[in-house]
PDB file of C-alpha atoms in Angstrom:
ATOM      1  CA  UNK H   9       0.000   0.000   0.000  1.00  0.00           C
ATOM      2  CA  UNK H  10       1.442   3.334  -1.032  1.00  0.00           C
ATOM      3  CA  UNK H  11       1.703   5.979   1.639  1.00  0.00           C
ATOM      4  CA  UNK H  12       0.418   9.482   0.916  1.00  0.00           C
ATOM      5  CA  UNK H  13       3.932  10.919   0.534  1.00  0.00           C
ATOM      6  CA  UNK H  14       4.740   8.229  -2.011  1.00  0.00           C
ATOM      7  CA  UNK H  15       1.597   8.992  -4.036  1.00  0.00           C
ATOM      8  CA  UNK H  16       2.714  12.584  -4.549  1.00  0.00           C
ATOM      9  CA  UNK H  17       5.686  11.283  -6.528  1.00  0.00           C
ATOM     10  CA  UNK H  18       3.533   9.162  -8.815  1.00  0.00           C
ATOM     11  CA  UNK H  19       2.457  11.085 -11.910  1.00  0.00           C
ATOM     12  CA  UNK H  20       1.094   8.648 -14.479  1.00  0.00           C
ATOM     13  CA  UNK H  21      -0.091   9.860 -17.826  1.00  0.00           C
ATOM     14  CA  UNK H  22      -3.851   9.643 -17.830  1.00  0.00           C
ATOM     15  CA  UNK H  23      -6.186   9.103 -20.768  1.00  0.00           C
ATOM     16  CA  UNK H  24      -9.908   8.983 -20.182  1.00  0.00           C
ATOM     17  CA  UNK H  25     -12.240   6.493 -21.910  1.00  0.00           C
ATOM     18  CA  UNK H  26     -15.923   7.219 -21.268  1.00  0.00           C
ATOM     19  CA  UNK H  27     -18.088   4.099 -21.360  1.00  0.00           C
ATOM     20  CA  UNK H  28     -21.463   5.528 -20.427  1.00  0.00           C
ATOM     21  CA  UNK H  29     -22.152   8.625 -18.358  1.00  0.00           C
ATOM     22  CA  UNK H  30     -25.698   9.819 -19.094  1.00  0.00           C
ATOM     23  CA  UNK H  31     -26.144  13.553 -18.657  1.00  0.00           C
ATOM     24  CA  UNK H  32     -29.391  15.365 -17.867  1.00  0.00           C
ATOM     25  CA  UNK H  33     -29.459  18.682 -19.752  1.00  0.00           C
ATOM     26  CA  UNK H  34     -31.500  21.489 -18.181  1.00  0.00           C
ATOM     27  CA  UNK H  35     -32.697  24.608 -20.013  1.00  0.00           C
ATOM     28  CA  UNK H  36     -34.875  27.519 -18.936  1.00  0.00           C
ATOM     29  CA  UNK H  37     -36.740  29.088 -21.850  1.00  0.00           C
ATOM     30  CA  UNK H  38     -36.259  32.873 -21.830  1.00  0.00           C
ATOM     31  CA  UNK H  39     -39.754  33.864 -22.936  1.00  0.00           C
ATOM     32  CA  UNK H  40     -41.508  30.996 -21.195  1.00  0.00           C
ATOM     33  CA  UNK H  41     -44.295  33.097 -19.643  1.00  0.00           C
ATOM     34  CA  UNK H  42     -45.824  34.081 -22.960  1.00  0.00           C
ATOM     35  CA  UNK H  43     -45.041  30.661 -24.461  1.00  0.00           C
ATOM     36  CA  UNK H  44     -46.735  28.879 -21.559  1.00  0.00           C
ATOM     37  CA  UNK H  45     -49.807  31.100 -21.686  1.00  0.00           C
ATOM     38  CA  UNK H  46     -50.317  30.117 -25.310  1.00  0.00           C
ATOM     39  CA  UNK H  47     -49.623  26.429 -24.662  1.00  0.00           C
ATOM     40  CA  UNK H  48     -51.984  26.369 -21.690  1.00  0.00           C
ATOM     41  CA  UNK H  49     -54.820  27.741 -23.835  1.00  0.00           C
ATOM     42  CA  UNK H  50     -54.183  25.072 -26.456  1.00  0.00           C
ATOM     43  CA  UNK H  51     -54.024  22.302 -23.853  1.00  0.00           C
ATOM     44  CA  UNK H  52     -57.282  23.408 -22.207  1.00  0.00           C
ATOM     45  CA  UNK H  53     -58.981  23.448 -25.611  1.00  0.00           C
ATOM     46  CA  UNK H  54     -57.690  19.922 -26.179  1.00  0.00           C
ATOM     47  CA  UNK H  55     -59.034  18.729 -22.827  1.00  0.00           C
ATOM     48  CA  UNK H  56     -62.486  20.184 -23.524  1.00  0.00           C
ATOM     49  CA  UNK H  57     -62.642  18.586 -26.959  1.00  0.00           C
ATOM     50  CA  UNK H  58     -61.168  15.255 -25.851  1.00  0.00           C
ATOM     51  CA  UNK H  59     -61.990  14.764 -22.151  1.00  0.00           C
ATOM     52  CA  UNK H  60     -61.176  11.045 -22.167  1.00  0.00           C
ATOM     53  CA  UNK H  61     -57.473  10.489 -21.556  1.00  0.00           C
ATOM     54  CA  UNK H  62     -55.268   8.273 -23.640  1.00  0.00           C
ATOM     55  CA  UNK H  63     -54.063   5.160 -21.767  1.00  0.00           C
ATOM     56  CA  UNK H  64     -51.801   6.274 -18.928  1.00  0.00           C
ATOM     57  CA  UNK H  65     -49.234   4.567 -16.737  1.00  0.00           C
ATOM     58  CA  UNK H  66     -50.894   5.831 -13.559  1.00  0.00           C
ATOM     59  CA  UNK H  67     -54.244   7.111 -12.246  1.00  0.00           C
ATOM     60  CA  UNK H  68     -54.971  10.794 -11.922  1.00  0.00           C
ATOM     61  CA  UNK H  69     -53.307  11.745 -15.195  1.00  0.00           C
ATOM     62  CA  UNK H  70     -54.915  13.139 -18.308  1.00  0.00           C
ATOM     63  CA  UNK H  71     -52.781  12.348 -21.344  1.00  0.00           C
ATOM     64  CA  UNK H  72     -53.383  13.467 -24.897  1.00  0.00           C
ATOM     65  CA  UNK H  73     -51.718  13.929 -28.251  1.00  0.00           C
ATOM     66  CA  UNK H  74     -52.744  16.022 -31.216  1.00  0.00           C
ATOM     67  CA  UNK H  75     -51.304  18.566 -33.646  1.00  0.00           C
ATOM     68  CA  UNK H  76     -51.115  21.779 -31.616  1.00  0.00           C
ATOM     69  CA  UNK H  77     -51.147  25.258 -33.174  1.00  0.00           C
ATOM     70  CA  UNK H  78     -47.746  25.792 -31.518  1.00  0.00           C
ATOM     71  CA  UNK H  79     -46.340  22.577 -32.974  1.00  0.00           C
ATOM     72  CA  UNK H  80     -43.679  24.200 -35.141  1.00  0.00           C
ATOM     73  CA  UNK H  81     -42.232  25.952 -32.113  1.00  0.00           C
ATOM     74  CA  UNK H  82     -42.330  22.768 -30.012  1.00  0.00           C
ATOM     75  CA  UNK H  83     -40.701  20.591 -32.654  1.00  0.00           C
ATOM     76  CA  UNK H  84     -37.987  23.153 -33.271  1.00  0.00           C
ATOM     77  CA  UNK H  85     -37.299  23.491 -29.533  1.00  0.00           C
ATOM     78  CA  UNK H  86     -37.294  19.767 -28.784  1.00  0.00           C
ATOM     79  CA  UNK H  87     -35.424  18.768 -31.935  1.00  0.00           C
ATOM     80  CA  UNK H  88     -32.609  21.278 -31.562  1.00  0.00           C
ATOM     81  CA  UNK H  89     -32.222  20.626 -27.823  1.00  0.00           C
ATOM     82  CA  UNK H  90     -31.937  16.892 -28.495  1.00  0.00           C
ATOM     83  CA  UNK H  91     -29.439  17.396 -31.294  1.00  0.00           C
ATOM     84  CA  UNK H  92     -27.384  19.703 -29.081  1.00  0.00           C
ATOM     85  CA  UNK H  93     -27.385  17.103 -26.283  1.00  0.00           C
ATOM     86  CA  UNK H  94     -26.207  14.386 -28.673  1.00  0.00           C
ATOM     87  CA  UNK H  95     -23.451  16.610 -30.036  1.00  0.00           C
ATOM     88  CA  UNK H  96     -22.253  17.475 -26.531  1.00  0.00           C
ATOM     89  CA  UNK H  97     -22.117  13.772 -25.703  1.00  0.00           C
ATOM     90  CA  UNK H  98     -19.936  12.947 -28.672  1.00  0.00           C
ATOM     91  CA  UNK H  99     -22.150  12.528 -31.743  1.00  0.00           C
ATOM     92  CA  UNK H 100     -20.054  13.347 -34.809  1.00  0.00           C
ATOM     93  CA  UNK H 101     -21.815  16.277 -36.456  1.00  0.00           C
ATOM     94  CA  UNK H 102     -18.846  17.437 -38.524  1.00  0.00           C
ATOM     95  CA  UNK H 103     -19.284  16.570 -42.142  1.00  0.00           C
ATOM     96  CA  UNK H 104     -22.456  14.632 -41.433  1.00  0.00           C
ATOM     97  CA  UNK H 105     -26.106  15.394 -42.043  1.00  0.00           C
ATOM     98  CA  UNK H 106     -28.954  14.426 -39.728  1.00  0.00           C
ATOM     99  CA  UNK H 107     -32.667  14.881 -39.459  1.00  0.00           C
ATOM    100  CA  UNK H 108     -34.646  14.772 -36.217  1.00  0.00           C
ATOM    101  CA  UNK H 109     -38.071  13.179 -35.815  1.00  0.00           C
ATOM    102  CA  UNK H 110     -39.995  14.293 -32.729  1.00  0.00           C
ATOM    103  CA  UNK H 111     -43.071  12.733 -31.126  1.00  0.00           C
ATOM    104  CA  UNK H 112     -44.723  14.635 -28.263  1.00  0.00           C
ATOM    105  CA  UNK H 113     -47.659  14.279 -25.893  1.00  0.00           C
ATOM    106  CA  UNK H 114     -49.218  16.243 -23.024  1.00  0.00           C
ATOM    107  CA  UNK H 115     -49.532  15.113 -19.396  1.00  0.00           C
ATOM    108  CA  UNK H 116     -51.798  16.830 -16.870  1.00  0.00           C
ATOM    109  CA  UNK H 117     -51.372  15.500 -13.319  1.00  0.00           C
ATOM    110  CA  UNK H 118     -53.745  16.516 -10.574  1.00  0.00           C
ATOM    111  CA  UNK H 119     -53.200  16.234  -6.828  1.00  0.00           C
ATOM    112  CA  UNK H 120     -51.518  12.911  -6.021  1.00  0.00           C
ATOM    113  CA  UNK H 121     -50.504  12.313  -9.626  1.00  0.00           C
ATOM    114  CA  UNK H 122     -47.137  10.638 -10.159  1.00  0.00           C
ATOM    115  CA  UNK H 123     -45.110   8.704 -12.722  1.00  0.00           C
ATOM    116  CA  UNK H 124     -43.748   5.268 -11.850  1.00  0.00           C
ATOM    117  CA  UNK H 125     -40.224   4.237 -12.816  1.00  0.00           C
ATOM    118  CA  UNK H 126     -39.872   3.923 -16.594  1.00  0.00           C
ATOM    119  CA  UNK H 127     -37.802   4.827 -19.624  1.00  0.00           C
ATOM    120  CA  UNK H 128     -38.581   5.581 -23.279  1.00  0.00           C
ATOM    121  CA  UNK H 129     -37.495   2.719 -25.497  1.00  0.00           C
ATOM    122  CA  UNK H 130     -38.662   4.305 -28.763  1.00  0.00           C
ATOM    123  CA  UNK H 131     -36.404   7.374 -28.735  1.00  0.00           C
ATOM    124  CA  UNK H 132     -32.742   8.290 -28.876  1.00  0.00           C
ATOM    125  CA  UNK H 133     -33.260  11.336 -26.643  1.00  0.00           C
ATOM    126  CA  UNK H 134     -36.309  12.201 -24.580  1.00  0.00           C
ATOM    127  CA  UNK H 135     -37.388  15.110 -22.481  1.00  0.00           C
ATOM    128  CA  UNK H 136     -40.069  17.074 -20.716  1.00  0.00           C
ATOM    129  CA  UNK H 137     -41.092  20.714 -20.908  1.00  0.00           C
ATOM    130  CA  UNK H 138     -42.970  22.193 -17.940  1.00  0.00           C
ATOM    131  CA  UNK H 139     -45.858  24.450 -18.848  1.00  0.00           C
ATOM    132  CA  UNK H 140     -46.899  24.483 -15.184  1.00  0.00           C
ATOM    133  CA  UNK H 141     -44.514  22.674 -12.878  1.00  0.00           C
ATOM    134  CA  UNK H 142     -43.096  24.789 -10.053  1.00  0.00           C
ATOM    135  CA  UNK H 143     -43.533  23.039  -6.705  1.00  0.00           C
ATOM    136  CA  UNK H 144     -45.496  20.058  -8.088  1.00  0.00           C
ATOM    137  CA  UNK H 145     -43.025  17.251  -7.345  1.00  0.00           C
ATOM    138  CA  UNK H 146     -39.464  16.394  -8.322  1.00  0.00           C
ATOM    139  CA  UNK H 147     -38.451  14.259 -11.263  1.00  0.00           C
ATOM    140  CA  UNK H 148     -35.754  11.711 -10.397  1.00  0.00           C
ATOM    141  CA  UNK H 149     -33.249   9.926 -12.627  1.00  0.00           C
ATOM    142  CA  UNK H 150     -31.780   6.538 -11.782  1.00  0.00           C
ATOM    143  CA  UNK H 151     -29.341   3.952 -13.062  1.00  0.00           C
ATOM    144  CA  UNK H 152     -29.825   0.199 -12.683  1.00  0.00           C
ATOM    145  CA  UNK H 153     -26.655   0.166 -10.570  1.00  0.00           C
ATOM    146  CA  UNK H 154     -28.183   2.679  -8.158  1.00  0.00           C
ATOM    147  CA  UNK H 155     -31.491   0.858  -7.964  1.00  0.00           C
ATOM    148  CA  UNK H 156     -29.736  -2.438  -7.253  1.00  0.00           C
ATOM    149  CA  UNK H 157     -27.409  -0.911  -4.629  1.00  0.00           C
ATOM    150  CA  UNK H 158     -24.343  -1.945  -6.624  1.00  0.00           C
ATOM    151  CA  UNK H 159     -22.374   1.255  -5.834  1.00  0.00           C
ATOM    152  CA  UNK H 160     -20.911   1.777  -2.381  1.00  0.00           C
ATOM    153  CA  UNK H 161     -22.317   4.708  -0.426  1.00  0.00           C
ATOM    154  CA  UNK H 162     -20.237   7.832  -0.904  1.00  0.00           C
ATOM    155  CA  UNK H 163     -18.816   6.752  -4.245  1.00  0.00           C
ATOM    156  CA  UNK H 164     -19.429   8.808  -7.406  1.00  0.00           C
ATOM    157  CA  UNK H 165     -22.807   8.123  -9.008  1.00  0.00           C
ATOM    158  CA  UNK H 166     -24.066   6.195  -5.952  1.00  0.00           C
ATOM    159  CA  UNK H 167     -27.181   8.351  -5.646  1.00  0.00           C
ATOM    160  CA  UNK H 168     -30.040   9.152  -7.970  1.00  0.00           C
ATOM    161  CA  UNK H 169     -30.497  12.718  -9.213  1.00  0.00           C
ATOM    162  CA  UNK H 170     -33.644  14.681  -8.381  1.00  0.00           C
ATOM    163  CA  UNK H 171     -34.612  17.936 -10.091  1.00  0.00           C
ATOM    164  CA  UNK H 172     -37.344  20.298  -8.946  1.00  0.00           C
ATOM    165  CA  UNK H 173     -39.302  21.449 -11.988  1.00  0.00           C
ATOM    166  CA  UNK H 174     -39.972  25.080 -12.749  1.00  0.00           C
ATOM    167  CA  UNK H 175     -42.324  26.710 -15.209  1.00  0.00           C
ATOM    168  CA  UNK H 176     -40.437  27.036 -18.487  1.00  0.00           C
ATOM    169  CA  UNK H 177     -37.884  24.305 -17.684  1.00  0.00           C
ATOM    170  CA  UNK H 178     -36.859  21.884 -20.411  1.00  0.00           C
ATOM    171  CA  UNK H 179     -35.036  18.662 -19.493  1.00  0.00           C
ATOM    172  CA  UNK H 180     -33.376  16.480 -22.131  1.00  0.00           C
ATOM    173  CA  UNK H 181     -31.765  13.089 -21.508  1.00  0.00           C
ATOM    174  CA  UNK H 182     -30.898   9.828 -23.296  1.00  0.00           C
ATOM    175  CA  UNK H 183     -34.095   7.827 -23.723  1.00  0.00           C
ATOM    176  CA  UNK H 184     -32.756   4.749 -21.965  1.00  0.00           C
ATOM    177  CA  UNK H 185     -32.331   6.602 -18.645  1.00  0.00           C
ATOM    178  CA  UNK H 186     -34.759   5.395 -15.978  1.00  0.00           C
ATOM    179  CA  UNK H 187     -36.799   8.143 -14.368  1.00  0.00           C
ATOM    180  CA  UNK H 188     -39.770   8.663 -12.081  1.00  0.00           C
ATOM    181  CA  UNK H 189     -41.864  11.596 -10.871  1.00  0.00           C
ATOM    182  CA  UNK H 190     -42.850  12.148  -7.255  1.00  0.00           C
ATOM    183  CA  UNK H 191     -46.536  12.604  -6.346  1.00  0.00           C
ATOM    184  CA  UNK H 192     -47.968  16.053  -6.820  1.00  0.00           C
ATOM    185  CA  UNK H 193     -48.739  17.095  -3.243  1.00  0.00           C
ATOM    186  CA  UNK H 194     -50.357  20.407  -4.235  1.00  0.00           C
ATOM    187  CA  UNK H 195     -53.766  21.421  -5.532  1.00  0.00           C
ATOM    188  CA  UNK H 196     -52.108  22.886  -8.634  1.00  0.00           C
ATOM    189  CA  UNK H 197     -51.993  20.690 -11.726  1.00  0.00           C
ATOM    190  CA  UNK H 198     -48.622  19.659 -13.073  1.00  0.00           C
ATOM    191  CA  UNK H 199     -48.817  20.276 -16.831  1.00  0.00           C
ATOM    192  CA  UNK H 200     -45.975  19.097 -19.011  1.00  0.00           C
ATOM    193  CA  UNK H 201     -45.192  18.147 -22.591  1.00  0.00           C
ATOM    194  CA  UNK H 202     -43.062  15.031 -22.944  1.00  0.00           C
ATOM    195  CA  UNK H 203     -41.288  13.983 -26.128  1.00  0.00           C
ATOM    196  CA  UNK H 204     -39.106  11.408 -27.822  1.00  0.00           C
ATOM    197  CA  UNK H 205     -36.593  12.405 -30.488  1.00  0.00           C
ATOM    198  CA  UNK H 206     -35.039  10.105 -33.059  1.00  0.00           C
ATOM    199  CA  UNK H 207     -31.814  11.360 -34.649  1.00  0.00           C
ATOM    200  CA  UNK H 208     -31.556  10.003 -38.175  1.00  0.00           C
ATOM    201  CA  UNK H 209     -28.293   9.885 -40.088  1.00  0.00           C
ATOM    202  CA  UNK H 210     -28.772  11.206 -43.611  1.00  0.00           C
ATOM    203  CA  UNK H 211     -25.292  10.732 -45.051  1.00  0.00           C
ATOM    204  CA  UNK H 212     -22.088  12.714 -45.295  1.00  0.00           C
ATOM    205  CA  UNK H 213     -22.423  16.375 -45.993  1.00  0.00           C
ATOM    206  CA  UNK H 214     -21.124  19.635 -44.564  1.00  0.00           C
ATOM    207  CA  UNK H 215     -24.683  20.556 -43.729  1.00  0.00           C
ATOM    208  CA  UNK H 216     -26.614  19.894 -40.524  1.00  0.00           C
ATOM    209  CA  UNK H 217     -30.312  20.172 -41.126  1.00  0.00           C
ATOM    210  CA  UNK H 218     -33.429  19.569 -39.068  1.00  0.00           C
ATOM    211  CA  UNK H 219     -36.592  17.993 -40.415  1.00  0.00           C
ATOM    212  CA  UNK H 220     -38.671  17.893 -37.267  1.00  0.00           C
ATOM    213  CA  UNK H 221     -42.061  16.346 -37.775  1.00  0.00           C
ATOM    214  CA  UNK H 222     -44.581  14.542 -35.659  1.00  0.00           C
ATOM    215  CA  UNK H 223     -44.379  10.774 -36.091  1.00  0.00           C
ATOM    216  CA  UNK H 224     -47.499   9.200 -37.502  1.00  0.00           C
TER     217      UNK H 224
END
């Protein structure tokens, strides 16, 4: 066993090889107040016209999908944020051309509403945008190693990550990452737009283009 004074004389050359370190990217949209006012009107119209929820993973949640008047803005926001996340995590965007396909849906959770542990197997990157989220329950991200207590306490990455949502917050993460949402303990609805993004390689070119569109 090397003593501390011996370690100070050891200076190995270090090269880092990253196997898999998922990163949760957080954005706050600058003009989110006006954006959210518009989105909230569109979501309320949707609820009135389609009061029966799509199948949900938990009770107390209204879930719906349709083409919203603000769709172009949403697809542009979600597609570019996903592409940026992939590029920051090492996707080769130099000399390559990609398109991004985005699928989105709306969740409205009342008091007690929560999301059980799950991931999104159909996307490359996924995310959630909070139209109304401040104080309505944290979203937590987990690894299988954390859930199975495979990492010693105090070691890096031993604990799950919890994020308190805010109105106008956008979170983007690799779709395979397990996540859950704590119960909404308030009388205010938690209203969010979730999405999956598929990044499609289009061939070699010095052009990076986006062709966001809602999947059929």
